[in-house]
Structure formats: C-alpha cells, structure tokens
Short mmCIF file of C-alpha atoms in Angstrom, two decimals:
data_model
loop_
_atom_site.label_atom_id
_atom_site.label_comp_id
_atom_site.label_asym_id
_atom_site.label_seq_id
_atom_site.Cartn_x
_atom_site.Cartn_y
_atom_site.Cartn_z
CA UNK A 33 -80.07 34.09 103.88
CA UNK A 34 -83.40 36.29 102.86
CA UNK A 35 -82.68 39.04 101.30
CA UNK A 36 -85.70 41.91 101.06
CA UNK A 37 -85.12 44.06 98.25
CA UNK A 38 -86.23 47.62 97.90
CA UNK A 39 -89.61 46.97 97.20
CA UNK A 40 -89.63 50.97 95.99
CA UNK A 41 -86.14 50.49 94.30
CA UNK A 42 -87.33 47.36 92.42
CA UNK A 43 -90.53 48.81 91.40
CA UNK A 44 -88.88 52.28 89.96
CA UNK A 45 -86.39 49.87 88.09
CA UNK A 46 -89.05 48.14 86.40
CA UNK A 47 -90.97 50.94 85.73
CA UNK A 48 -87.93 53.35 84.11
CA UNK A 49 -87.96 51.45 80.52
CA UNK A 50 -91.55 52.03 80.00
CA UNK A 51 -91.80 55.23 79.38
CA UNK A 52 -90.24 55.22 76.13
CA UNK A 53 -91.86 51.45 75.27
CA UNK A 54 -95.29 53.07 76.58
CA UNK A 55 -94.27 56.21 74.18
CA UNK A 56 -93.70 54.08 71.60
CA UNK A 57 -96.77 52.01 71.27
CA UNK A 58 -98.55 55.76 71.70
CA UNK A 59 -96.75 56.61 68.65
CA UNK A 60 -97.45 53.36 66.61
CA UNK A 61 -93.70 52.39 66.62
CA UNK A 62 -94.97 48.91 67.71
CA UNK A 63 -98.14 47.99 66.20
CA UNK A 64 -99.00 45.09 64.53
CA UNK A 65 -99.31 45.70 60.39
CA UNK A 66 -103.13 45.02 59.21
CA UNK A 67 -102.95 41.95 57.07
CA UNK A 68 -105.17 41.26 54.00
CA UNK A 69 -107.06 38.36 55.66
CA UNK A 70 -110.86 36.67 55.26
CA UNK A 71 -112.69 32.99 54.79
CA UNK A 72 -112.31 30.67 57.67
CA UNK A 73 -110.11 30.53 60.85
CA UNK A 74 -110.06 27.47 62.70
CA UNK A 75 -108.49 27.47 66.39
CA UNK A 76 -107.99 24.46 68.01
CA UNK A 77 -107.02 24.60 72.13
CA UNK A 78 -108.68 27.93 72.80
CA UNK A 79 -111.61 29.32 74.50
CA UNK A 80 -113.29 32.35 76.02
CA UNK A 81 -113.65 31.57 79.57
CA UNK A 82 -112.67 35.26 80.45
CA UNK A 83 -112.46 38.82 79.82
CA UNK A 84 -108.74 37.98 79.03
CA UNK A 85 -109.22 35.85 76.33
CA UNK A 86 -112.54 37.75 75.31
CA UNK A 87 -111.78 41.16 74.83
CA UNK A 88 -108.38 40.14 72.57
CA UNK A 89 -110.95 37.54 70.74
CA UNK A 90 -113.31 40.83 70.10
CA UNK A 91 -110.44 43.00 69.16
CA UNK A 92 -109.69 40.31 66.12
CA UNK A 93 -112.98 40.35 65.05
CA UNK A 94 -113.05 44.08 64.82
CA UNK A 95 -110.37 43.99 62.88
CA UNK A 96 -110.94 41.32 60.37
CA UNK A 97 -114.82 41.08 59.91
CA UNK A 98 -114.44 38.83 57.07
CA UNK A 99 -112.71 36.43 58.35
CA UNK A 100 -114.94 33.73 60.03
CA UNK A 101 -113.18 32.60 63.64
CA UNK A 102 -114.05 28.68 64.85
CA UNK A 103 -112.84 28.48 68.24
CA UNK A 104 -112.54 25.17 69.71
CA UNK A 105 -111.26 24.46 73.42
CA UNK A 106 -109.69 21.47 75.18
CA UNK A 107 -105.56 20.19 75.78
CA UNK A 108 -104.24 19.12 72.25
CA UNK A 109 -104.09 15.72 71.58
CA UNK A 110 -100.52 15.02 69.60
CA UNK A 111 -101.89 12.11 67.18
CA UNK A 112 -104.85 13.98 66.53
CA UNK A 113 -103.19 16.72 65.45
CA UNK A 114 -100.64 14.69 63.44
CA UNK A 115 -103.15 12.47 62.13
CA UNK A 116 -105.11 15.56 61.05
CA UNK A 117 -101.93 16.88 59.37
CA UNK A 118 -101.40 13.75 57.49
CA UNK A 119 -105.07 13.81 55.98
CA UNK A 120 -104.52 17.19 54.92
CA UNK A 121 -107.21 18.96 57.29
CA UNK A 122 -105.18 20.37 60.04
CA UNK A 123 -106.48 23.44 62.10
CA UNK A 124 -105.58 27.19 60.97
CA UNK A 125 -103.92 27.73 64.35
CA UNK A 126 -103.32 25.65 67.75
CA UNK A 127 -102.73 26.85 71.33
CA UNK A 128 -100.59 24.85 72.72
CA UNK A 129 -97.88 24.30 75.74
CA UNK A 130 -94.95 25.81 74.94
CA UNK A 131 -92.55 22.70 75.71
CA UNK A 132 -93.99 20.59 73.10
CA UNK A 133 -94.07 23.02 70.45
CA UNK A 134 -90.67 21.97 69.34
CA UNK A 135 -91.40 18.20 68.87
CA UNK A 136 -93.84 19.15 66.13
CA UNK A 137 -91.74 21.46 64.93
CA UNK A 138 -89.03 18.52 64.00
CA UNK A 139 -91.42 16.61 62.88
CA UNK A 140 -92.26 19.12 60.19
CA UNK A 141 -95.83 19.49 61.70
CA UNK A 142 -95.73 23.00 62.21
CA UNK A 143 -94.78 25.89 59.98
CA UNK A 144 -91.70 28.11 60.28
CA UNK A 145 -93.03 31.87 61.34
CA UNK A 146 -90.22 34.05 59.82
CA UNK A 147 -92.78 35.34 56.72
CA UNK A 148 -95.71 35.71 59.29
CA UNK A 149 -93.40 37.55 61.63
CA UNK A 150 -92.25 39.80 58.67
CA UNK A 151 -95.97 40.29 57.45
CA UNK A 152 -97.42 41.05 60.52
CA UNK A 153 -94.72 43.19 62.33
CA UNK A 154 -94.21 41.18 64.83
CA UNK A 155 -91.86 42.38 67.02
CA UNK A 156 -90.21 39.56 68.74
CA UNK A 157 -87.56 41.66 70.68
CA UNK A 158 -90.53 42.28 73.00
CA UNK A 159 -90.81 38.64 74.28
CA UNK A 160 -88.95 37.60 77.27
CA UNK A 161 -86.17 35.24 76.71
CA UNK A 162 -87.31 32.34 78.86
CA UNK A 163 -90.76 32.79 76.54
CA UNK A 164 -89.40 33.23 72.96
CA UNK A 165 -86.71 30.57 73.58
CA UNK A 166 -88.67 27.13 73.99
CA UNK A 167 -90.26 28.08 70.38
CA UNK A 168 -87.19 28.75 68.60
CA UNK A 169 -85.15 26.09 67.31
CA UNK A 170 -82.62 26.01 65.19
CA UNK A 171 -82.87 29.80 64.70
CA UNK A 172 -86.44 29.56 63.11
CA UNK A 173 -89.61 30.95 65.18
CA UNK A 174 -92.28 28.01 65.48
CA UNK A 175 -94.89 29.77 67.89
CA UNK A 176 -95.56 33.13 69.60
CA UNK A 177 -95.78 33.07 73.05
CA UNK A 178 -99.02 34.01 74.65
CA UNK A 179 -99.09 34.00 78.96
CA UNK A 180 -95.80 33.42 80.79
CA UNK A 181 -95.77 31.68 83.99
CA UNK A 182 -93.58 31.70 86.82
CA UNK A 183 -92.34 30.62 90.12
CA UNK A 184 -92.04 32.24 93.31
CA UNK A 185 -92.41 31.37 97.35
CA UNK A 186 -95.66 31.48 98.80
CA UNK A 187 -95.69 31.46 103.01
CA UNK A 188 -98.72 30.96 105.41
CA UNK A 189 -97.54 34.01 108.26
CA UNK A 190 -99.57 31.75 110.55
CA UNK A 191 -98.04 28.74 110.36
CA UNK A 192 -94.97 31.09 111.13
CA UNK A 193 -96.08 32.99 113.96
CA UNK A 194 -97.42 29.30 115.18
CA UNK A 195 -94.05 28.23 115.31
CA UNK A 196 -92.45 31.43 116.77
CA UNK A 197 -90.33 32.23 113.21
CA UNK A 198 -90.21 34.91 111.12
CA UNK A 199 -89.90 34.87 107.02
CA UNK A 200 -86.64 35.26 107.43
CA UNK A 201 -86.24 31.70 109.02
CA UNK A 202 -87.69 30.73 105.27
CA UNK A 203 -84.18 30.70 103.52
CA UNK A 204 -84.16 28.39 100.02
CA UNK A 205 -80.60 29.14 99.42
CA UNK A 206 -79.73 26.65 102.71
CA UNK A 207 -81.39 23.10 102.09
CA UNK A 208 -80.75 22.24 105.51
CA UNK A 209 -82.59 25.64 106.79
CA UNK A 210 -85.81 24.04 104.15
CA UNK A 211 -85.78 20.70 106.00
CA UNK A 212 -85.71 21.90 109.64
CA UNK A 213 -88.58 24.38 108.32
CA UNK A 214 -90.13 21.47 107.04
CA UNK A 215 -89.99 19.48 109.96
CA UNK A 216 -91.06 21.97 112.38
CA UNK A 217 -94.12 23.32 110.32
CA UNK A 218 -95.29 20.14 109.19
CA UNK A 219 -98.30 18.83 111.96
CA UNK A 220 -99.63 14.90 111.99
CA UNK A 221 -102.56 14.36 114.45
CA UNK A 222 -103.46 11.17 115.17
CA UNK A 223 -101.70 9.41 112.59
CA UNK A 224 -103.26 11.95 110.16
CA UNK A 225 -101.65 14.67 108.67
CA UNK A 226 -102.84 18.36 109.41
CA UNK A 227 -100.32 20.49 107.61
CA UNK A 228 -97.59 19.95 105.64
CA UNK A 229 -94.40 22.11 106.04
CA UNK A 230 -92.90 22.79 102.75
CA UNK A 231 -94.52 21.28 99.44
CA UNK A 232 -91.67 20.98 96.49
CA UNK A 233 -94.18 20.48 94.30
CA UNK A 234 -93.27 17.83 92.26
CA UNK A 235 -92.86 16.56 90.14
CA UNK A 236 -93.77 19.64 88.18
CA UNK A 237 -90.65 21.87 89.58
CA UNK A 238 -88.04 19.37 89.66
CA UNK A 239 -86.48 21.22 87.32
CA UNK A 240 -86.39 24.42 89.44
CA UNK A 241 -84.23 22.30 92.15
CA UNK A 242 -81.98 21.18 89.81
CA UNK A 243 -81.57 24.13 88.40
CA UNK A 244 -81.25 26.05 92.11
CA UNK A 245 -78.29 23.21 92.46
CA UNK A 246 -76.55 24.13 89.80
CA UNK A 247 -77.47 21.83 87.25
CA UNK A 248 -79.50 21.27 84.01
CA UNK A 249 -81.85 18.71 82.73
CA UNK A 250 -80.82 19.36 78.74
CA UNK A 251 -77.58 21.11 77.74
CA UNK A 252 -78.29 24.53 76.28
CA UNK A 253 -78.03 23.18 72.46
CA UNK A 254 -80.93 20.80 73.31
CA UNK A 255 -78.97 17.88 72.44
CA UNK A 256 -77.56 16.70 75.26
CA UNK A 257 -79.62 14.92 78.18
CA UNK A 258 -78.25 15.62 81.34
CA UNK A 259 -80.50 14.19 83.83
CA UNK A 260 -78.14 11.60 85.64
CA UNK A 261 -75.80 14.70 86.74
CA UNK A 262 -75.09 14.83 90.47
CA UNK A 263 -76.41 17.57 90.92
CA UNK A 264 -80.14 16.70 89.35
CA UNK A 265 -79.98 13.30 91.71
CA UNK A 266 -78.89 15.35 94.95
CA UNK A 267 -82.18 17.88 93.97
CA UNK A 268 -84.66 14.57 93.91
CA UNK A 269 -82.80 13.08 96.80
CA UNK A 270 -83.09 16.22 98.73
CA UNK A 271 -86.70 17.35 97.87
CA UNK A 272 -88.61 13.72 97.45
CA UNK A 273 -87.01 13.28 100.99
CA UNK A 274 -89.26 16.78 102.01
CA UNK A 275 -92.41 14.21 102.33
CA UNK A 276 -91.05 11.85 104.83
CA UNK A 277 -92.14 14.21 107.53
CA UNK A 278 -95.71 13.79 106.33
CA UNK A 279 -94.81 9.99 106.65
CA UNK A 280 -94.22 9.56 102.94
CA UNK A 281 -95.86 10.45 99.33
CA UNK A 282 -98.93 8.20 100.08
CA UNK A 283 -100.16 10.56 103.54
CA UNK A 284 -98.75 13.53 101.48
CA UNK A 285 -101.05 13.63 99.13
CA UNK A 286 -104.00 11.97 100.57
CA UNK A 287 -104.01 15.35 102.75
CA UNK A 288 -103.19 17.52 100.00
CA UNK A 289 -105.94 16.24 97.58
CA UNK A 290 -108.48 17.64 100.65
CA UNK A 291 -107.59 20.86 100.47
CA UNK A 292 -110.27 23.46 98.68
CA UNK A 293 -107.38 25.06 96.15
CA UNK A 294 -109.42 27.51 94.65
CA UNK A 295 -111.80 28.42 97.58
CA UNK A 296 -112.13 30.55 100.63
CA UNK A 297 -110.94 27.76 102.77
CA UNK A 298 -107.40 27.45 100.60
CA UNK A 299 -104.77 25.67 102.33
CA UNK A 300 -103.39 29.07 103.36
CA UNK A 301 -107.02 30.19 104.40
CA UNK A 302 -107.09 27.03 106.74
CA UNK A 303 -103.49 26.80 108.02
CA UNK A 304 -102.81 23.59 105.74
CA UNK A 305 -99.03 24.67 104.65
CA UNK A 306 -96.50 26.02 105.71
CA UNK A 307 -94.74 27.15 102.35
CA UNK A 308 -94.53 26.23 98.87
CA UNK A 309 -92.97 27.14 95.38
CA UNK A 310 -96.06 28.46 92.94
CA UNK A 311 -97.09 29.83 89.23
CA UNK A 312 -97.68 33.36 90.10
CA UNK A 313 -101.27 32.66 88.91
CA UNK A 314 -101.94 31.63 92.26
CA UNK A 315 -101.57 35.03 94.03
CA UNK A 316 -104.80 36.26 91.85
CA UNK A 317 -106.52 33.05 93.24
CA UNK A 318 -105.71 33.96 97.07
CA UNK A 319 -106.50 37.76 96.01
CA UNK A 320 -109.90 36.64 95.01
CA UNK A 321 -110.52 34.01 97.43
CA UNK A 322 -109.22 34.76 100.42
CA UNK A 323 -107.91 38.75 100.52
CA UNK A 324 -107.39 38.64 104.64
CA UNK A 325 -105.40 35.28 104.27
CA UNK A 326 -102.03 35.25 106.58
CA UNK A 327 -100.18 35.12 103.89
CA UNK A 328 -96.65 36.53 102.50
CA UNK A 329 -94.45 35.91 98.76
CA UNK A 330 -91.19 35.75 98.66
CA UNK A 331 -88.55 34.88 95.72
CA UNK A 332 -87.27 31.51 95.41
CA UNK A 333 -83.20 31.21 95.34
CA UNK A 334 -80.73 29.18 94.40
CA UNK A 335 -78.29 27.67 96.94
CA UNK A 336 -75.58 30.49 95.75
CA UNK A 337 -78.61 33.08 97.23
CA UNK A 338 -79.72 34.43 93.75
CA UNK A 339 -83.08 34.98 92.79
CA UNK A 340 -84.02 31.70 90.68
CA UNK A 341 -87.97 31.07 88.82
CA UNK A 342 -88.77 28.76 86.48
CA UNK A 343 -91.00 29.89 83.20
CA UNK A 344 -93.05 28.14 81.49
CA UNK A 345 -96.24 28.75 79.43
CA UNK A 346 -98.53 28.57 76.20
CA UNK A 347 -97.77 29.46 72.41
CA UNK A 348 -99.56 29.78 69.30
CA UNK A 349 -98.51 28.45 66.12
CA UNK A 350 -99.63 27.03 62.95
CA UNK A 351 -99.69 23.45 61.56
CA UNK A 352 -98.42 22.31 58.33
CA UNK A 353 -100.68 22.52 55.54
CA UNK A 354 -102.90 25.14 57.26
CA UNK A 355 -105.64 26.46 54.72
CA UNK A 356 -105.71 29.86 55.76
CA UNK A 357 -102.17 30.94 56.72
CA UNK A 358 -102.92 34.64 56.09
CA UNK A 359 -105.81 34.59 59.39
CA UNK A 360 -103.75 32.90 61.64
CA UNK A 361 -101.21 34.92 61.03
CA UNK A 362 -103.58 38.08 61.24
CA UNK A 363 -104.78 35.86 64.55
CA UNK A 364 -101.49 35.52 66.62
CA UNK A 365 -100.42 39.06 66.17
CA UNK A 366 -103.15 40.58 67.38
CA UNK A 367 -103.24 38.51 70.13
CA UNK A 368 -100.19 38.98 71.40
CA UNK A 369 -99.93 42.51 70.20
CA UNK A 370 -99.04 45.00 73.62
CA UNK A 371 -102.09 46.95 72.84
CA UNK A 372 -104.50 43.92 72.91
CA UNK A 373 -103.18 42.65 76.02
CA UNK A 374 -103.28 46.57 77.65
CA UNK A 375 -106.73 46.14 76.25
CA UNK A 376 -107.55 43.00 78.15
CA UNK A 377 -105.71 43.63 80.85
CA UNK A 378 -107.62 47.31 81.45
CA UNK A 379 -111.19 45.31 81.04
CA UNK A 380 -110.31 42.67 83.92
CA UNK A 381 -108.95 46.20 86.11
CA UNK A 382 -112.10 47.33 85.27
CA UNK A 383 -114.00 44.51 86.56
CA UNK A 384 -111.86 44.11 89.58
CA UNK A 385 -112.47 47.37 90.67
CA UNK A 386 -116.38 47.57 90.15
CA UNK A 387 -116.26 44.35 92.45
CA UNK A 388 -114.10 46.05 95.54
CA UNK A 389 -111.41 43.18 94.24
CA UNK A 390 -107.51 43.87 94.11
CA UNK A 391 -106.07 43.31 90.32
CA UNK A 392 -102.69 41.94 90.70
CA UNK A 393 -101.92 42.36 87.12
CA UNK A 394 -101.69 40.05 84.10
CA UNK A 395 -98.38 37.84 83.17
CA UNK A 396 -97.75 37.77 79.38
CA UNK A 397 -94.90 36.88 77.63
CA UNK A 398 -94.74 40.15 75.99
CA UNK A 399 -92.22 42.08 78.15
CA UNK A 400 -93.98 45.48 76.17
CA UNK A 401 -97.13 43.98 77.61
CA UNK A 402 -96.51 43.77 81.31
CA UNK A 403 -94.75 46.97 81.34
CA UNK A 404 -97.69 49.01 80.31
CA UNK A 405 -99.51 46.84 82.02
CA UNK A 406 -98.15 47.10 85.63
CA UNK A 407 -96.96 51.02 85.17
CA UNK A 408 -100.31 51.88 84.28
CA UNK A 409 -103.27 49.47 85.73
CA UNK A 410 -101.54 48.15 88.94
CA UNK A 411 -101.33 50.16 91.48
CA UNK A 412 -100.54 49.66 94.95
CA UNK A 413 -103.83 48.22 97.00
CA UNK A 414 -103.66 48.68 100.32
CA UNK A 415 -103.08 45.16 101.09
CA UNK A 416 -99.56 45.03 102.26
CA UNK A 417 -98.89 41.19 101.49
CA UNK A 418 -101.01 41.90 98.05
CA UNK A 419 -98.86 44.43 96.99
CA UNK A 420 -95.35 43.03 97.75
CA UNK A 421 -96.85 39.63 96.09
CA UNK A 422 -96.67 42.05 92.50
CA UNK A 423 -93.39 43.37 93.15
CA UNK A 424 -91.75 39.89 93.98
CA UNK A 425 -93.07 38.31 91.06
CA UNK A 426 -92.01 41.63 89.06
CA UNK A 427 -88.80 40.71 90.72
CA UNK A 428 -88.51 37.00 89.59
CA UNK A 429 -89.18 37.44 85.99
CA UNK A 430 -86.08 38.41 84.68
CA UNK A 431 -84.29 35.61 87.16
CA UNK A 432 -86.23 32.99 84.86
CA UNK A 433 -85.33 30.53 83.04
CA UNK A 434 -86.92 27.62 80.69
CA UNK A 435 -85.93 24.09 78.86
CA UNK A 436 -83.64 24.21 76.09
CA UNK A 437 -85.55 24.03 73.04
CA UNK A 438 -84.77 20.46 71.70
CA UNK A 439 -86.86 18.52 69.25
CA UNK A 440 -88.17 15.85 71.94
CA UNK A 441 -90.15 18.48 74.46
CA UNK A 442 -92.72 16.31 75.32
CA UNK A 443 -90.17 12.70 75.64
CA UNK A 444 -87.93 14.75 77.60
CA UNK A 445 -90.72 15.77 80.09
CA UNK A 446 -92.22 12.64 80.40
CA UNK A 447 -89.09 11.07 81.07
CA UNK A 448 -88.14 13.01 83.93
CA UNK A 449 -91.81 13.15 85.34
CA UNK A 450 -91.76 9.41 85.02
CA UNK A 451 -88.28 9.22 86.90
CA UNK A 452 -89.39 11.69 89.43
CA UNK A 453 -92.94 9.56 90.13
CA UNK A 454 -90.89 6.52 90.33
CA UNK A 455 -89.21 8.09 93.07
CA UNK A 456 -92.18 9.36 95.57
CA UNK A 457 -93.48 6.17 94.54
CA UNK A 458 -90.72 3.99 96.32
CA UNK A 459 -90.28 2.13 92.81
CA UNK A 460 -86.57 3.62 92.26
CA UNK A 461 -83.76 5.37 94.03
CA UNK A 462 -83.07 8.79 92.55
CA UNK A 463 -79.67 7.70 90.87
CA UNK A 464 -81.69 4.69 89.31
CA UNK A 465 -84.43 6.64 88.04
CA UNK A 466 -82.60 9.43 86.81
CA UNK A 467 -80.09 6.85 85.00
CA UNK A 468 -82.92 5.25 83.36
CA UNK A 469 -84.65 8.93 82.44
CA UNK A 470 -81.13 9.87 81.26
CA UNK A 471 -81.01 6.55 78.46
CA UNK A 472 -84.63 7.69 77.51
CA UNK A 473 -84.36 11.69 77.20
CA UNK A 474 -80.97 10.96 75.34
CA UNK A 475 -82.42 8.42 72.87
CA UNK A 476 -85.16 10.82 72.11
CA UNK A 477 -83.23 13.50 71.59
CA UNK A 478 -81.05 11.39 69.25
CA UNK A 479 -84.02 9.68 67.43
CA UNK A 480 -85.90 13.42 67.11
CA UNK A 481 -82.27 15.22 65.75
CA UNK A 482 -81.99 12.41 62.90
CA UNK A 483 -85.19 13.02 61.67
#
C-alpha cells in the first residue's frame, strides 16, 4: 500500500491556520518581550556558518547592543561542561542535541526556564510536540527548541524504471514488499557492490522501525526501558537482515563510505541506491547538488499504513550557575522567535533565488515559524519531484514523534546504538543485544531517577 495524498488538499490544509498565526505576529500578538539585558554572553556549540544562523545572530545584536555575544562552535563535550559547572564558570548558553538535554537537566546542570519563558514571552504553544517534549521533564521547560528534523522516503526513479517498478512497488507498510525491493534493486558486480537497494539507516533510525512495528524504546513516563520488546527485536531482526543482500554490514558500508553525499555525483546522482529513510535536510542537499537527479520523496509508514517520521533536533538552554541569565534569556527568544526565523528564512529565499536555486524551505521547531515560512517564501518551483519533496515532508511533520524525555538521554541512546552495532557487527543476535541494552537503559534510568 502507497497512498498519494492530495498534494493540493494537503498543502491548503497546512496553509488554512496561518492566516490568523501570520495575522497575529503582524499584529504583535506573538512577539518576544524586550528584556533589560547587557555585559557578556557566552555561547558554547554555536556558529555562523550560514545566512540561517547569521541573520538571527544580527537580529540579537540589533536588539541588545550592550550586550557583548562570544560565540564558540563545536559538539558539546558532557564533562566539560559539567566540570565547568562545578568550577563555577559555565557558559551563558549551550546549543545542544535535544536528547541529552534531559540528562543534565537531572543532574541539576541546567536551569529550569519557567521565569525566562515568563520574561521573555515565550510562547511555547508554538513548538511542535515531538520538539518541546524531549526538553520537558517533569513538567519544567529545560531548553527551547531551535531546528526540527525529520524523516521521510527518499527514491532513485532510476533505479525504478531500471527494474521495471513504479513508486508504488515502494510500500513500507509491507516488510516483505521492502525486502523483495531490496533484493531486486540492490546490484553486486564482481564481488563488489554497485548499489544497494534499501538503506535502513542504522543504527540512527532504529527507533523509527520499532516504532513503525508498534513498539517503543522508553515507555512514555521515561521510566521504563523497553528495548527487549518483541516488537523492537523483530524491527533489528528485520532491518539488520536488509544488508545481507549487499553480502553483509562489512561490503555495505565499504560501498556506502564511496559515495560523494554532498556532491553532484550523490548516490542518487550516480544510481548508487535504490531507496532510503532521510532527515528532510537532505532534499535541500539534492536541490542544490543535483536539481535534474531521478529522484522522488515519499512518506515513510508504519506497517498499519499510517504516515510515521521520527523528530529529532537541537535546543538551547542554560547551565547552572550561568553569569548572565538575563542575555541568554534575551538570546534564546529571539532566536527562536517566528519573526527571526521568517527573517532568516526570507534572506536564504533571497539568496536562492539570485542564484537560479530552488528554496525548499526551512524546518524549525516553531510550528508559527514554518507556517509563515512555507505560506509565504515557498512556492511551487517548477521541479515536479522538488515540489512534492516540500509537501511530503509538510505531510510527515505532524505524523512525528520523539524519545520520551527521561533523565538518561544520552545512556539510553548509547545503549541501543551499542546493541544495534553489535548486531551488523555479527557480535550478538538481536534478542541478545537488545536484552543486554534493556539491563543497561533500565539501570540508567533507575540510577538517573534516584538522583
């Protein structure tokens, strides 16, 4: 089963809410309060690398010229930032992923948001579920959510028309329709691999299979661990078994790591996959890179036939003991603030257009964000695939879902990453893997709730 939605209904749905959210932010309904707010603001995780991140960087400094912004990039480093806690000379603010924000949250190594959110005017009924819930726990706000990532199919038309099938033929709801797919798509030459069928990319979206089987890896209070479930091991079963027809994990990836990801010769460009689940970040990558690609997006579903994505994605929030709570407050709301983004987002239209480039839009977790966003800067292109690429992903975001916010984030995911490599690694059957992850995750969780 594919089903093809409207792509005109689905759009028009999307689109109806914003006229009184666009009206709204017009009126000043939802703008951020100006703060009282100078000295120095220092950001740890962040940089500038685009007009994204630029223009909202600008817009803060236009707005608070007395406050002097340190940005410094690079991944956060957890003792680091605990150790710098500890010594009393944390950062102002850190970007961070969103699924760790709740271990430092137990471990009292950020600060709860409820008087920021009050000061500023932060809004946080305009943050999509799957976004606002990984930094909430407990009931108290930890982080604002920044970009929101999500998952939807991405097929090489090619490799289709290749093998005389259609996108139909691409069902995810019928496991057994993914493996023949598989099977058929994926090409070894030689001994070598040429193409692989269907990547399940993992063992980043193993939870999107369990989930698409009708399970969980963490109970929805985020203390239970729930990795050992029949359901998770049938998902690893099913989709670590999706690289035997490349002959196994080791041939897998040996071809994969050749491919040129972000270039004009992308796996799709060179007829190097057949089909794979994908951050929606990707489609601006093949937009940019390779615009004639044979190329098509589709919605990922469970195996009931509904529309099923995964979210995941960064947060800002501020460490214990931070010197100048007043700018990072001042920081994150403007940030995040609708206008801001609209702001960014208009800049990189701007840009795109100047070039001859398509803008496929810009994925926040500010649901007041992407609606002004995509009703006013993305229009329809001219490039077919392009253009149904938006409205799937448009489709999938509601269909998302994330973690349980639980006070081990970061144990939990390691765990199940570890059980997951164990797996394409030959070390471990899925039951034995997941059994092991399941003892881990739920000591964690118990360790990280007692503290």
């Amino acid at each position: 089963m594919n089903r093809n939605p409207d792509d005109h209904e689905d759009r028009a749905r999307y689109r109806r809410p914003l006229t009184a959210l666009a009206l709204a932010a017009c009126l000043g309904l939802a703008a951020a309060q100006q703060m009282e707010a100078s000295g120095d603001l220092r950001v740890l995780g962040f940089g500038v690398p685009d007009e994204i991140a630029s223009v909202r960087v600008d817009r803060f400094r236009e707005l608070y010229p007395d406050v002097n912004l340190q940005l410094t990039e690079g991944a956060i480093d957890q003792q680091q930032l605990l150790t710098a806690i500890a010594s009393g000379n944390p950062p102002d603010v850190v970007y961070l992923n969103r699924d760790d924000l709740s271990t430092y949250a137990r471990r009292g190594a950020l600060q709860p948001l409820d008087q920021c959110i009050e000061q500023a005017g932060i809004d946080v009924s305009q943050f999509r579920p799957a976004a606002l819930q990984p930094v909430t726990l407990d009931g108290t706000v930890y982080g604002v959510p920044e970009f929101n990532n999500i998952v939807l199919m991405i097929v090489n038309t090619a490799a289709l028309d290749e093998a005389g099938m259609a996108l139909e033929d691409l069902d995810t709801s019928d496991w057994e329709a993914i493996a023949r797919f598989n099977e058929q798509l994926t090409t070894v030459d030689g001994g070598n691999v040429t193409r692989i069928g269907f990547d399940p990319k993992l063992p980043e979206f193993f939870p999107l299979w369990v989930r698409a089987n009708g399970g969980q890896l963490v109970s929805d209070d985020g203390r239970t661990a729930m990795l050992d479930s029949p359901e998770a091991v049938e998902a690893l079963e099913f989709a670590a078994g999706l690289h035997d027809a490349a002959g196994g994990r080791g041939p897998f990836m040996a071809f994969r790591d050749t491919w040129d990801f972000f270039g004009a010769g992308n796996q799709v460009a060179s007829n190097q996959i057949g089909a794979w689940p994908m951050e929606q970040w990707y489609v601006n990558v093949l937009v940019e890179s390779s615009p004639d690609a044979p190329v098509a997006f589709a919605p990922f579903r469970d195996r009931q036939g509904n529309v099923l994505s995964f979210a995941t994605g960064s947060a800002w929030a501020v460490p214990a003991g931070a010197a100048n709570p007043d700018a990072a407050c001042a920081f994150m709301a403007t940030m995040t603030h609708p206008d801001t983004w609209y702001a960014a987002a208009q800049e990189r239209a701007r840009l795109r257009a100047e070039s001859g480039a398509t803008y496929t839009g810009t994925y926040t977790g500010n649901l007041a964000a992407d609606e002004r966003i995509f009703g006013e800067l993305v229009q329809p292109s001219g490039n077919e695939a392009f253009d149904r690429g938006v409205e799937v992903i448009l489709e999938v975001q509601d269909a998302a879902f994330s973690i349980p916010a639980n006070p081990a984030g970061a144990e939990v995911r390691q765990a199940w990453t570890d059980a997951v490599n164990r797996v394409l690694n030959g070390e471990q059957t899925a039951a034995d893997a997941l059994a092991q992850a399941q003892q881990e995750t739920q000591a964690a969780l118990d360790e990280a709730w007692a503290r």
